[in-house]
Tab-separated table of C-alpha atoms in Angstrom:
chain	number	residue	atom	x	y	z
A	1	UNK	CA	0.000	0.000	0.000
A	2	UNK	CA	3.096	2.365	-0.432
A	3	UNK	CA	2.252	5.527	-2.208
A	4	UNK	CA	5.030	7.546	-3.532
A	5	UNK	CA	5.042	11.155	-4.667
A	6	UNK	CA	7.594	13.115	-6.790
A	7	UNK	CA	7.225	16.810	-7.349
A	8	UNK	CA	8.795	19.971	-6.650
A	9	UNK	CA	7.671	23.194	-5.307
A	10	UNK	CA	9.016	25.651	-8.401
A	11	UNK	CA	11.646	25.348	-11.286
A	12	UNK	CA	13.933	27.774	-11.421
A	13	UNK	CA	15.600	29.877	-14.200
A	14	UNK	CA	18.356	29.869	-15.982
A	15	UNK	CA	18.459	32.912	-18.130
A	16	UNK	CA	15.869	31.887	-20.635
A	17	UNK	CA	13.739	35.177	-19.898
A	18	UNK	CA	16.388	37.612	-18.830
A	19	UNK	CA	16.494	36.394	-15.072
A	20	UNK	CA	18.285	33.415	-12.760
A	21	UNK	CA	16.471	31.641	-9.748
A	22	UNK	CA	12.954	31.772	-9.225
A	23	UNK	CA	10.375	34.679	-8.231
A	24	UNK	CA	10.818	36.506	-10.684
A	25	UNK	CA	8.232	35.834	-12.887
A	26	UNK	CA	5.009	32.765	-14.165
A	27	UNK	CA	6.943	31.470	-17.502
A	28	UNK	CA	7.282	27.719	-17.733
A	29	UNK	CA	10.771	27.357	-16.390
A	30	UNK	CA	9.382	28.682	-13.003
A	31	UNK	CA	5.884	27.524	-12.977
A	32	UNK	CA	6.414	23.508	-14.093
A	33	UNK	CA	7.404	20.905	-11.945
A	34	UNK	CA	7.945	17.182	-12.423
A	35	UNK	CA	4.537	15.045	-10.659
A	36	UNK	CA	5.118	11.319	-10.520
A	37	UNK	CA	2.759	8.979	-8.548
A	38	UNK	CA	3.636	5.621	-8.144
A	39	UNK	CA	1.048	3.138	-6.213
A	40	UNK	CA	1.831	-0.553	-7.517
A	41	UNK	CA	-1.892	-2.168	-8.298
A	42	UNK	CA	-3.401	1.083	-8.104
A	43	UNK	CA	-1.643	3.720	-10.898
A	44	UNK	CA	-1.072	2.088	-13.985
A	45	UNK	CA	2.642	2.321	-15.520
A	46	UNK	CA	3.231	4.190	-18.455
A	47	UNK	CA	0.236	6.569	-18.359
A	48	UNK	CA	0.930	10.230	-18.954
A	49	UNK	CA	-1.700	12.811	-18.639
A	50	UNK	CA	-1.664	15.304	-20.761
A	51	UNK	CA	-3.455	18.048	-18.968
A	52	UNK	CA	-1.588	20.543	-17.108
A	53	UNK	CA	-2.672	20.503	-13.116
A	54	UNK	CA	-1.319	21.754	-10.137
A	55	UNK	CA	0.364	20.723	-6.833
A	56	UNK	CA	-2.684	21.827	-4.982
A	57	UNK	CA	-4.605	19.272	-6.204
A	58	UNK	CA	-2.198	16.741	-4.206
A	59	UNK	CA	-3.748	16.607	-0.783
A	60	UNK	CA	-7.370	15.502	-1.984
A	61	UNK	CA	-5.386	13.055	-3.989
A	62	UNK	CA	-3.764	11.502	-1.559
A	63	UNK	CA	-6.704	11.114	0.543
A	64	UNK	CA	-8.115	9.801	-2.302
A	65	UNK	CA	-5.069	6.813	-3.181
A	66	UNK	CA	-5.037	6.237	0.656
A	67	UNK	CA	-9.161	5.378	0.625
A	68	UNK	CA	-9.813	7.522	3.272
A	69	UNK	CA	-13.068	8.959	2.169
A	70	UNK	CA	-11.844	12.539	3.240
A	71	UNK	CA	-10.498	14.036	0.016
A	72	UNK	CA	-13.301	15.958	-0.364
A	73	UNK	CA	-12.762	18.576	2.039
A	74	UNK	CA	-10.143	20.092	-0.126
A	75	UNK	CA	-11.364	22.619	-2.696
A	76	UNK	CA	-9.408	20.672	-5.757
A	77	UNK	CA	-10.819	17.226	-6.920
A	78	UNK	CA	-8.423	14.296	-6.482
A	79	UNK	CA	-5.877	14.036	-10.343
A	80	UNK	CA	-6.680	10.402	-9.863
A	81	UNK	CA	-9.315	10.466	-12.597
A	82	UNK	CA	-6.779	11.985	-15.143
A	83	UNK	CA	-5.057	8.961	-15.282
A	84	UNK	CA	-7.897	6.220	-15.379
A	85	UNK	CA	-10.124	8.248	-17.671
A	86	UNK	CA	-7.967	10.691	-19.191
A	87	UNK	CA	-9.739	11.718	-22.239
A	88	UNK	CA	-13.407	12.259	-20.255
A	89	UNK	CA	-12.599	15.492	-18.552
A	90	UNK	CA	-12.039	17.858	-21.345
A	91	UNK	CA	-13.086	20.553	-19.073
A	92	UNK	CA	-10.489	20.132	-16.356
A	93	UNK	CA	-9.536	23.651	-14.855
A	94	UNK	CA	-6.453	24.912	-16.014
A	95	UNK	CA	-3.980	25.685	-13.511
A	96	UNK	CA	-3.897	28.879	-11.883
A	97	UNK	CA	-0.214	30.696	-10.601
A	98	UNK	CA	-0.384	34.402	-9.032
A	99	UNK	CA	3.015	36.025	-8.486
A	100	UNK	CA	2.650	39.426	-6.102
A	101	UNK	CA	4.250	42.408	-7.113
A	102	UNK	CA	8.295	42.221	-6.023
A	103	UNK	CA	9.876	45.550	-5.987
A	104	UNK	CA	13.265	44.092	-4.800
A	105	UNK	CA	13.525	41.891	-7.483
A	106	UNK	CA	15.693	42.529	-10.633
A	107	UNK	CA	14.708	45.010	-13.426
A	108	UNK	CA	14.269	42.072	-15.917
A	109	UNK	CA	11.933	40.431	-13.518
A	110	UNK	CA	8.161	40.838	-15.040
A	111	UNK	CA	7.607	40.572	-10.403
A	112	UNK	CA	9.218	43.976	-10.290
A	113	UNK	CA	6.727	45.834	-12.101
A	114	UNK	CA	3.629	44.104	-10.542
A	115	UNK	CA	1.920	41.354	-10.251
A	116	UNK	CA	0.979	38.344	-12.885
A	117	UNK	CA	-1.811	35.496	-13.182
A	118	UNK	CA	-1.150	32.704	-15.402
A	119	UNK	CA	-3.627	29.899	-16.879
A	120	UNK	CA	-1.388	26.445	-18.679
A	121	UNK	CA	-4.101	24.708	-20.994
A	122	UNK	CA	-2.599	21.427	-22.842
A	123	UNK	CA	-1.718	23.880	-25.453
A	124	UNK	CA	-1.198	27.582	-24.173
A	125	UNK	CA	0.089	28.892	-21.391
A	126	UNK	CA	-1.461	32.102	-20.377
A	127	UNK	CA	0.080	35.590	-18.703
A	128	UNK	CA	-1.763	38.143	-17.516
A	129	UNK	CA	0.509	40.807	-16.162
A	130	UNK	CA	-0.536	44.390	-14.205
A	131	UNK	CA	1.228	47.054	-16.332
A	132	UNK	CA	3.567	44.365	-18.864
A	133	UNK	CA	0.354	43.282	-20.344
A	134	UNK	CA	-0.927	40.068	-21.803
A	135	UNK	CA	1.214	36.818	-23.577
A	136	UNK	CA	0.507	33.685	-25.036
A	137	UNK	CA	2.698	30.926	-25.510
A	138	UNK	CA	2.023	27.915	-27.654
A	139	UNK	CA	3.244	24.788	-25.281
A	140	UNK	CA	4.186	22.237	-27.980
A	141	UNK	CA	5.733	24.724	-30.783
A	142	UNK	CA	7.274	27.184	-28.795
A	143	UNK	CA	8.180	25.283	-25.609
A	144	UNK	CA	11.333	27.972	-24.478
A	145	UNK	CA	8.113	30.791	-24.909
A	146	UNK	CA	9.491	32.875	-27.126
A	147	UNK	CA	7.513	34.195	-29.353
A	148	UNK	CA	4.228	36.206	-27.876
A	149	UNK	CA	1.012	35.248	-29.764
A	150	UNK	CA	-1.156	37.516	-28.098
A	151	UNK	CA	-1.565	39.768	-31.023
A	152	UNK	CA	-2.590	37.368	-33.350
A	153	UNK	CA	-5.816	36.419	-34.562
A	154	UNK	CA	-5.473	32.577	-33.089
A	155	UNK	CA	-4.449	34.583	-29.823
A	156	UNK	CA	-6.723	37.037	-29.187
A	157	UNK	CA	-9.285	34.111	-29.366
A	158	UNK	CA	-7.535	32.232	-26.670
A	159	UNK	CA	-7.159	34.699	-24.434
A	160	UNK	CA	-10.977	35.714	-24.495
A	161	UNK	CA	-11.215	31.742	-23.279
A	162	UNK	CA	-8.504	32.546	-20.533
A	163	UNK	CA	-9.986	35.550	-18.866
A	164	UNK	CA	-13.057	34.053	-18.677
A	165	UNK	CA	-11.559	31.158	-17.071
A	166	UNK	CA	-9.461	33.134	-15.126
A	167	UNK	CA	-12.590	34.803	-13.914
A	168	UNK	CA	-13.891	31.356	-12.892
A	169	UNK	CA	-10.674	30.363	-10.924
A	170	UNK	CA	-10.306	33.245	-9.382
A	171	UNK	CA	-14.188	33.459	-8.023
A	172	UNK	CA	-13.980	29.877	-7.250
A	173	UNK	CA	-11.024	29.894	-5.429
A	174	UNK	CA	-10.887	29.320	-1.715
């Protein structure tokens, strides 16, 4: 009945945006983590979801591996269902990640000049900064984020899907 966890609380940079370390802004090197459960008889091998999710969602989880009945307290449902029926929950919540304004931070930090909100669907990951505005990164095609699709057609029709899911996170949150 062992149940074993892998994860990480933040990545860190590297100078792919400008900055080293982490807190300093939401962009994918910062903001994804490895997640590995391992429960022999109870998570299958070789099963990768696809869906972005967040380390939140861990505690109702484990209450949910360890049968305890009790992972409903928490306000994020359990990932478990991602991996036995990973195709039937196309409406999933994307993750949210909030970053307060740093002003001790670096001048390249996006932190220093207020705060952000990002949204990861399985294909774009979403940035909605105070005063730096809006970006849009295409997760498969553009996997370093550089090149901001915010201004494009495609993009402008995303992001009107974002902020009304960030609406929905951010009212639903606890």
């Amino acid at each position: 009945n062992l149940l074993v966890i892998l994860t990480s609380d933040h990545g860190e940079a590297f100078g792919e945006h400008g900055t080293v370390q982490h807190g300093n802004s939401l962009y994918r090197e910062e903001i994804q983590v490895p997640l590995i459960v391992w429960q022999p008889g109870k998570v299958p091998s070789n099963v990768r979801v696809a869906q972005p999710v967040t380390n939140a969602a861990l505690a109702s989880t484990v209450m949910d591996m360890v049968g305890s009945g009790d992972q409903d307290v928490f306000p994020l449902r359990s990932l478990k269902d991602l991996w036995e029926a990973p195709n039937m929950f196309p409406d999933w919540p994307p993750p949210l990640a909030e970053m307060e304004f740093r002003a001790w931070k670096p001048d390249a930090a996006p932190s220093r000049h207020g705060s952000l909100r990002s949204l990861v669907s399985p294909e774009y990951h979403f940035i909605d900064h105070d005063t730096l505005g809006q970006e849009l990164y295409d997760f498969d095609d553009d996997p370093l984020e550089t090149e901001n699709l915010a201004d494009t057609e495609n993009g402008r029709a995303a992001i009107e899907k974002f902020k009304d899911s960030l609406q929905s996170v951010m009212v639903n949150s606890p």
